CSV table of C-alpha atoms in Angstrom, one decimal:
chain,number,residue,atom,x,y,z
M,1,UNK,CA,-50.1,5.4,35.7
M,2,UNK,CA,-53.6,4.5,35.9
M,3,UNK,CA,-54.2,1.0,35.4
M,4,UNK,CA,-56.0,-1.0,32.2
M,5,UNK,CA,-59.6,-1.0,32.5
M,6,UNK,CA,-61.3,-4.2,33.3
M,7,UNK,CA,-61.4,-6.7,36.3
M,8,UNK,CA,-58.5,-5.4,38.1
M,9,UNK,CA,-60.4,-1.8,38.2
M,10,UNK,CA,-63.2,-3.7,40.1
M,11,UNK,CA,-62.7,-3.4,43.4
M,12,UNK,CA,-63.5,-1.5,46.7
M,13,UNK,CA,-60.6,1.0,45.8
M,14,UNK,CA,-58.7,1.9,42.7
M,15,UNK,CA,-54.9,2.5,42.9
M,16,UNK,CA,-53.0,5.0,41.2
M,17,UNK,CA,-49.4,5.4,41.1
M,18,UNK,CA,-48.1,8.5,42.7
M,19,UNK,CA,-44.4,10.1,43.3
M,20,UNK,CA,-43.2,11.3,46.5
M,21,UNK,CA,-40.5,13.4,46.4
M,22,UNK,CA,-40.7,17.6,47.7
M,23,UNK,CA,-40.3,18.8,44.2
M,24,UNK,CA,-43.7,16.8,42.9
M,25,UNK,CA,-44.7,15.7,46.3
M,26,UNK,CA,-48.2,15.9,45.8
M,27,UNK,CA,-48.2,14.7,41.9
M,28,UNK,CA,-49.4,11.3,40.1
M,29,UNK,CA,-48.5,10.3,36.7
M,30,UNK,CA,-51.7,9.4,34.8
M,31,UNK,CA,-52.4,7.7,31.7
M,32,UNK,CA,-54.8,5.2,30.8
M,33,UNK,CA,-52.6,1.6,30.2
M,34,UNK,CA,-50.4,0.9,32.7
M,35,UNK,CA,-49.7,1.1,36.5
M,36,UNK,CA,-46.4,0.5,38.4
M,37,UNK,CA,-45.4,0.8,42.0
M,38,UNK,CA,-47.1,2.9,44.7
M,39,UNK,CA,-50.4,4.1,44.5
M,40,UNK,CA,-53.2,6.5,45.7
M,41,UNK,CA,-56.6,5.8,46.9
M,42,UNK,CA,-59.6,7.2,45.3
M,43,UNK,CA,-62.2,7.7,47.4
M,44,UNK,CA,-65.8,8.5,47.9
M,45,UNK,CA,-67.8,10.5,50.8
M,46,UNK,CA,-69.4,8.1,53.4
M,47,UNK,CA,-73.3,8.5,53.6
M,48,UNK,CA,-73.1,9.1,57.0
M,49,UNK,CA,-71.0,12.2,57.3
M,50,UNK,CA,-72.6,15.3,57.8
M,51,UNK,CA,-73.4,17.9,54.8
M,52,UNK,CA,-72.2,21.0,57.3
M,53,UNK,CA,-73.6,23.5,54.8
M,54,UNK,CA,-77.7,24.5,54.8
M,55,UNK,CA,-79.5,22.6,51.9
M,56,UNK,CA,-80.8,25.7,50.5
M,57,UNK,CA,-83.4,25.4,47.6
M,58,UNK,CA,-82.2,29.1,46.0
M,59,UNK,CA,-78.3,28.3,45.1
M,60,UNK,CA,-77.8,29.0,41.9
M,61,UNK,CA,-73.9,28.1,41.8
M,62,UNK,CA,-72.3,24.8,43.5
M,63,UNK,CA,-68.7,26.1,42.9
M,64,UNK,CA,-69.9,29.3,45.4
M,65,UNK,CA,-70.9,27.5,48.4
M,66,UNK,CA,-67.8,24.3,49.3
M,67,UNK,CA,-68.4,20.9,50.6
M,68,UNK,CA,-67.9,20.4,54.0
M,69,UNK,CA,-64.9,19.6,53.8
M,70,UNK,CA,-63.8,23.2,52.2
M,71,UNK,CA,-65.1,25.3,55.5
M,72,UNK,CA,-63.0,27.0,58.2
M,73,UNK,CA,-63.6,29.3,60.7
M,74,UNK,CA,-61.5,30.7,63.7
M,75,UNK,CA,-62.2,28.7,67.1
M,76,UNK,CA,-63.9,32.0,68.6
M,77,UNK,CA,-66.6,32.1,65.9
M,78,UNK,CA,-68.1,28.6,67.7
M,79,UNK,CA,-68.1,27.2,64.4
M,80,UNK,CA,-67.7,24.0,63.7
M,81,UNK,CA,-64.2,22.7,63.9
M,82,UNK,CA,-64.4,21.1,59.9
M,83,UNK,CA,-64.9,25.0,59.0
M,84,UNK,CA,-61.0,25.6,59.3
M,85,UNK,CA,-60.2,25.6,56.0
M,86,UNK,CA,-60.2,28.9,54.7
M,87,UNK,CA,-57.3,31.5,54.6
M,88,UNK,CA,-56.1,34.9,52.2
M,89,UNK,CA,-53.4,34.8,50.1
M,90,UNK,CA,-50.9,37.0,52.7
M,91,UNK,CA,-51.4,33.9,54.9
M,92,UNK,CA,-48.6,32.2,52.3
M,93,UNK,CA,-45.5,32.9,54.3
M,94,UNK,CA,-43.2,30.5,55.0
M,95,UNK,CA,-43.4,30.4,59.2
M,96,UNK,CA,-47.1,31.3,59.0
M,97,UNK,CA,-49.2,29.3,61.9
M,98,UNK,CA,-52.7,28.7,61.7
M,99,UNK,CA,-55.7,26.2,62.7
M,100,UNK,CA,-56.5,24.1,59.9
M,101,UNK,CA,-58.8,21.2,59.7
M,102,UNK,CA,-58.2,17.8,58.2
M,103,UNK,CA,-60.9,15.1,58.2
M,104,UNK,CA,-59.2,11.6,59.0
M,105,UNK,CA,-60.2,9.1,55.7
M,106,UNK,CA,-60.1,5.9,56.1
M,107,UNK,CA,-61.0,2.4,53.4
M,108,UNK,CA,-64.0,1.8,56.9
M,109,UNK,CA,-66.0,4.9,55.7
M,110,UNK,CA,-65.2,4.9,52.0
M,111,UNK,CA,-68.0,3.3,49.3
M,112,UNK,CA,-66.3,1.8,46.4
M,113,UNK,CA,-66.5,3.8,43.3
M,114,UNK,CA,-68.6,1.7,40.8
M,115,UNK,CA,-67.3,0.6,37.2
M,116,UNK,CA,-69.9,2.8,34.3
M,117,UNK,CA,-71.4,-0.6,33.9
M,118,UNK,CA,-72.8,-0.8,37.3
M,119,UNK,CA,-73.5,3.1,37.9
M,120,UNK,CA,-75.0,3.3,34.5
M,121,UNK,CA,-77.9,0.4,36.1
M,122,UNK,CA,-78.5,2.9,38.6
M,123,UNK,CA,-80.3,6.2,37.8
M,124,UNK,CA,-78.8,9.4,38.8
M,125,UNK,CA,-81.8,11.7,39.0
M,126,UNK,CA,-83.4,14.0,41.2
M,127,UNK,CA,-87.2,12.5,39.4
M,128,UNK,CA,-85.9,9.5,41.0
M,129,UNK,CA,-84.9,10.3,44.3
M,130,UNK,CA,-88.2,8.0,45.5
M,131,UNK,CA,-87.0,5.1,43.3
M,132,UNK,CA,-83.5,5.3,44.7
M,133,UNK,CA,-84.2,5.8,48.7
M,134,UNK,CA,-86.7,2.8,48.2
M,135,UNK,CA,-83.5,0.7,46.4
M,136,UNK,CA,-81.1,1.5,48.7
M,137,UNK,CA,-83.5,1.2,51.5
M,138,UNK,CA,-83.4,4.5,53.2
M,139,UNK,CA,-86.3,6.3,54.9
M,140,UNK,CA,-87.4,9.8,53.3
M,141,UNK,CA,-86.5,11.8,56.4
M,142,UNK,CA,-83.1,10.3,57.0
M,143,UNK,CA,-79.7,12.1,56.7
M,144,UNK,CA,-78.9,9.4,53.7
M,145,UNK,CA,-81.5,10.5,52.3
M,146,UNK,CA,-80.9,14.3,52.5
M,147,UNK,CA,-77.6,14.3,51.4
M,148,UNK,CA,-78.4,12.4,48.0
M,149,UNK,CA,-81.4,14.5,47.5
M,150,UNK,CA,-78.7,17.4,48.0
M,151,UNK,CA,-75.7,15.9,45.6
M,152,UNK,CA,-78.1,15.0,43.0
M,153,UNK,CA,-79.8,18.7,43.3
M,154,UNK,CA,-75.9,20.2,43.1
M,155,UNK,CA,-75.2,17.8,40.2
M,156,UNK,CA,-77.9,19.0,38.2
M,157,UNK,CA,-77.3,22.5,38.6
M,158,UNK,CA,-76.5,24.5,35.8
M,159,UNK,CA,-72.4,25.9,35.2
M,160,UNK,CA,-72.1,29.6,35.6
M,161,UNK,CA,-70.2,31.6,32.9
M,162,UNK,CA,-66.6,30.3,32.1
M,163,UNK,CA,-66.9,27.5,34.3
M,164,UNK,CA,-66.7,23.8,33.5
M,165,UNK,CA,-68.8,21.3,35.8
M,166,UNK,CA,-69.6,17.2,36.0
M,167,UNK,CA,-70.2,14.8,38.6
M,168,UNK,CA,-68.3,11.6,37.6
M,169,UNK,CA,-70.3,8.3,39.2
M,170,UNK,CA,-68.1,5.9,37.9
M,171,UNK,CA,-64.2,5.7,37.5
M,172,UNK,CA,-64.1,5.6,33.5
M,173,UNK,CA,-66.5,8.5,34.0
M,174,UNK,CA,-64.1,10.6,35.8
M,175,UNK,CA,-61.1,9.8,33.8
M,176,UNK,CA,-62.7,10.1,30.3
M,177,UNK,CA,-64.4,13.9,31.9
M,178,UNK,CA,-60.6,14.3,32.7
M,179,UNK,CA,-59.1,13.7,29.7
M,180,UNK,CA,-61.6,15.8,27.5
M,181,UNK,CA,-61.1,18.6,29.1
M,182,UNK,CA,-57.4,18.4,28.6
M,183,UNK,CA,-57.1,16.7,25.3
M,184,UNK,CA,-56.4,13.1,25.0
M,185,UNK,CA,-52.9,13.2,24.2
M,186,UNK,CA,-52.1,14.7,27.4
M,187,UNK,CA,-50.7,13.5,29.6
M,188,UNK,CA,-51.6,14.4,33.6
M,189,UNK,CA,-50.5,14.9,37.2
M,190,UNK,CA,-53.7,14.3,40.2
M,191,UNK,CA,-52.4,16.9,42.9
M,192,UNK,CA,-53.9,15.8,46.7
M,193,UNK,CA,-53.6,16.5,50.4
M,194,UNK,CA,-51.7,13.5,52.0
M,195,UNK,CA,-54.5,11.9,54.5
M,196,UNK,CA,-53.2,11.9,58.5
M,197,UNK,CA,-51.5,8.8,59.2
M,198,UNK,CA,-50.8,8.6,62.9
M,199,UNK,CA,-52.7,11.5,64.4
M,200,UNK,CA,-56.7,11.6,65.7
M,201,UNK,CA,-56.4,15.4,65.9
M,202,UNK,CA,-58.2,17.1,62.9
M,203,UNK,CA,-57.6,20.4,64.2
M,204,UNK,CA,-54.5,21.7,65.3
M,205,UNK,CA,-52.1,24.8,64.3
M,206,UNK,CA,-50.0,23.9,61.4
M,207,UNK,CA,-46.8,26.0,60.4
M,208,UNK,CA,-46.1,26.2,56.8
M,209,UNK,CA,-42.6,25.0,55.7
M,210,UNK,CA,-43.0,25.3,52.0
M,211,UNK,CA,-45.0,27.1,49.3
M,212,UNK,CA,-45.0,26.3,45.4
M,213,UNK,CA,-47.2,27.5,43.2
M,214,UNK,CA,-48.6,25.1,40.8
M,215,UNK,CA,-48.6,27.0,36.6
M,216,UNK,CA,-51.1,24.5,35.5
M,217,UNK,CA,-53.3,27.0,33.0
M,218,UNK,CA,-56.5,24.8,33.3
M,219,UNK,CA,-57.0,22.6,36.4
M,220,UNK,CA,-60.6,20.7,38.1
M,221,UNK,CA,-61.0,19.6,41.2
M,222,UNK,CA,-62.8,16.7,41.9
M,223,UNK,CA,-64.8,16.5,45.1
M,224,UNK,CA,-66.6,13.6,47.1
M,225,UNK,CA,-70.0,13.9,47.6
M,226,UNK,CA,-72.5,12.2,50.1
M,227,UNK,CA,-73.9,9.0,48.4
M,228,UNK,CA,-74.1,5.3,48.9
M,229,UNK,CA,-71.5,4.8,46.4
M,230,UNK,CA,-68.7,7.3,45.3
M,231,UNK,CA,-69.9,10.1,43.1
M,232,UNK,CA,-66.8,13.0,42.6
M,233,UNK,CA,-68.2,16.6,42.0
M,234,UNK,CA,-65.5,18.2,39.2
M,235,UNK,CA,-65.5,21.6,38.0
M,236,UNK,CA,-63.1,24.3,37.2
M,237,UNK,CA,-63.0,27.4,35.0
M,238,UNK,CA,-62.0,27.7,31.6
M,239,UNK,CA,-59.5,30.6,32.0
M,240,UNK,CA,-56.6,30.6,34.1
M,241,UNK,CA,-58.7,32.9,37.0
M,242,UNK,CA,-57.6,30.7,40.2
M,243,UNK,CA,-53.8,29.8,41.8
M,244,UNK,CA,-53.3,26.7,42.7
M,245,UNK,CA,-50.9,25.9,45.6
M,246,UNK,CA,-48.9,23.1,47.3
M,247,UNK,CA,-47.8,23.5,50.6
M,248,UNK,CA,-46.1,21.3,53.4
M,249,UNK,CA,-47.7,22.2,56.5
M,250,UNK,CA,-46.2,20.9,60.1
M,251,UNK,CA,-48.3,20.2,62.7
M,252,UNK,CA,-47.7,20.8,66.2
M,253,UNK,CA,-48.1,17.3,67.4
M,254,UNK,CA,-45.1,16.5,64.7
M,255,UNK,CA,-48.1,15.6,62.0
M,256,UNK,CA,-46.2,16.2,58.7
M,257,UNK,CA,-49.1,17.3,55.8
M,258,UNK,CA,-48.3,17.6,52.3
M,259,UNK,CA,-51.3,20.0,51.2
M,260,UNK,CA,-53.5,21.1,48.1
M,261,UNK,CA,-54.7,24.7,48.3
M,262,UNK,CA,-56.1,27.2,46.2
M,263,UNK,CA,-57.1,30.6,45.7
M,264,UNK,CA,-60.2,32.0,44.0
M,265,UNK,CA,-58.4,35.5,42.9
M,266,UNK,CA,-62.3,37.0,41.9
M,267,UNK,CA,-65.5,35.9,44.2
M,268,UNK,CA,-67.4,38.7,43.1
M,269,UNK,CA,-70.1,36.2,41.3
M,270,UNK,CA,-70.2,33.8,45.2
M,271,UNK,CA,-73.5,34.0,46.6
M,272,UNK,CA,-72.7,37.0,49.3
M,273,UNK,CA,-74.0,34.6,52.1
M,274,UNK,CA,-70.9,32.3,51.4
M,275,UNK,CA,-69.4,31.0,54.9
M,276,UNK,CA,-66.1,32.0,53.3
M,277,UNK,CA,-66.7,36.0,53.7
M,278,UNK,CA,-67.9,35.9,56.9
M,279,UNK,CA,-64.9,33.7,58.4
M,280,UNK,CA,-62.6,36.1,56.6
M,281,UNK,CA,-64.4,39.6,57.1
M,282,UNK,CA,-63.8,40.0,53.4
M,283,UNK,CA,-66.7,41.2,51.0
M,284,UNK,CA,-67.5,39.5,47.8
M,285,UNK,CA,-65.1,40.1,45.1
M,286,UNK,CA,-62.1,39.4,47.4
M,287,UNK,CA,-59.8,36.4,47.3
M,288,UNK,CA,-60.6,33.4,49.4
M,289,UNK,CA,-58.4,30.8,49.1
M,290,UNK,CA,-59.1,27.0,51.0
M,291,UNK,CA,-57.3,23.7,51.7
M,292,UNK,CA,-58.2,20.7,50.0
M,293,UNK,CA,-59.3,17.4,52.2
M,294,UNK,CA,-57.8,14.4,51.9
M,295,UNK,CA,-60.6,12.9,49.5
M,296,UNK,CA,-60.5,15.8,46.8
M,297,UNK,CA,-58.2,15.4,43.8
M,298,UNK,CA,-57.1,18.2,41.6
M,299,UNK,CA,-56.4,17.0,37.8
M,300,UNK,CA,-53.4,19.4,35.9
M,301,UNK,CA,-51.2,18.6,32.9
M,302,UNK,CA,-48.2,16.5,34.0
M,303,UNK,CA,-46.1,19.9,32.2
M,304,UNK,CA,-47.3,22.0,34.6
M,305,UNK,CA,-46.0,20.8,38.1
């Protein structure tokens, strides 16, 4: 249960509840009154990680091109390590190997996510990108500076056809985007990847142990995005065109990783230039599915898991 809103939602992180069992191992129980025991961390992108992908002026479509943190490739492309993410839907056997990347979170290199009082006193516009560096004191040139010129550019990008798209800056913000997607009566289930608790390795061959299916008919994914304080990306489609996955995954250094994954069944509208197609060898149109980091969190109704 999410907690009342108010003070106690005020501070550097905000808990929510989550079960931990393998039937609903990756599943929180949401509403908007009350919290009890356990909880999850909500979490923003640090300002100084790296936006792996180019900054290109001509995207027309966020959901096409992934945060970093959605990119794989295969050691012998000399790609960056965070790109090994990406897989096909064959890879889905139980006993499977592969390389998989997962960036290390920690409460160090996470900025609070802000209450809509706060983030509302702050604009949230490319016009103002000046305004902004100058207030949080960051030169033009810097990589601060690039990657909020690059999440307010995504944020402000248009939806394609069928698809749904927000970028929450404060935590009523995400919840009340949340909850009007999927009605107000409903009640929901947050789906994440468990962050790595005792290992420094990001990459290493995983085995996969277990694979369910998640029958959630609508689902968004909220994404972190590089900002001085936490700004989530959320989109999904309208219609049931993507499968979402959980999967236990262990490592070979005994890391035990409860993932989120999914699988865009039709990338025929993906810029063709996506990463995804080239670390795959598919062409546009195929399936590409992806792990989710640590700092994503997927919202579906609590009936569905």
């Amino acid at each position: 249960m999410i907690t009342e809103y108010g003070k106690d939602l005020h501070k550097e992180k905000y808990d929510l509840p989550h079960e931990h069992d393998m039937n609903d191992h990756l599943s929180l129980q949401v509403d908007t009154k009350r919290g009890n025991d356990g909880h999850i961390e909500i979490m923003g992108k640090h300002m100084d990680d790296e936006v792996h992908e180019p900054l290109r002026d001509n995207d027309k479509d966020d959901h096409k091109r992934l945060p970093k943190m959605h990119v794989h490739a295969h050691p012998s492309m000399h790609m960056d390590p965070a790109l090994n993410v990406f897989f096909t839907v064959d890879d889905l056997q139980i006993g499977k190997s592969m390389p998989i990347y997962f960036p290390q979170k920690g409460p160090s290199t996470t900025p609070r996510l802000l209450l809509r009082e706060e983030a509302d006193s702050i604009p949230f516009s490319s016009t103002q990108l000046p305004y902004l560096l100058e207030f949080f004191s960051f030169p033009k040139e810097s990589p601060q500076a690039k990657g909020m010129g690059y999440t307010l550019g995504q944020c402000e990008l248009k939806p394609t056809e069928g698809e749904t798209k927000f970028c929450a800056t404060s935590f009523e913000s995400l919840l009340d985007f949340a909850r009007s997607l999927f009605g107000l009566d409903t009640r929901l289930n947050v789906l994440t990847t468990t962050p790595l608790r005792n290992s420094t390795i990001l990459l290493q061959n995983y085995t996969i142990v277990e694979v369910k299916e998640n029958s959630a008919p609508k689902k968004l994914a909220c994404h972190t995005m590089p900002y001085p304080y936490a700004i989530f990306y959320c989109h999904g489609q309208e219609i049931r065109v993507d499968r979402l996955y959980e999967v236990s995954l262990d490592g070979e250094n005994g890391e035990t990783v409860q993932a989120a994954a999914i699988c865009h069944m039709d990338t025929s509208q993906w810029d063709r230039h996506h990463v995804s197609f080239r670390v795959l060898r598919v062409e546009p149109g195929s399936c590409v599915c992806h792990f989710f980091s640590p700092d994503t969190i997927i919202w579906v109704p609590a009936m569905a898991v």
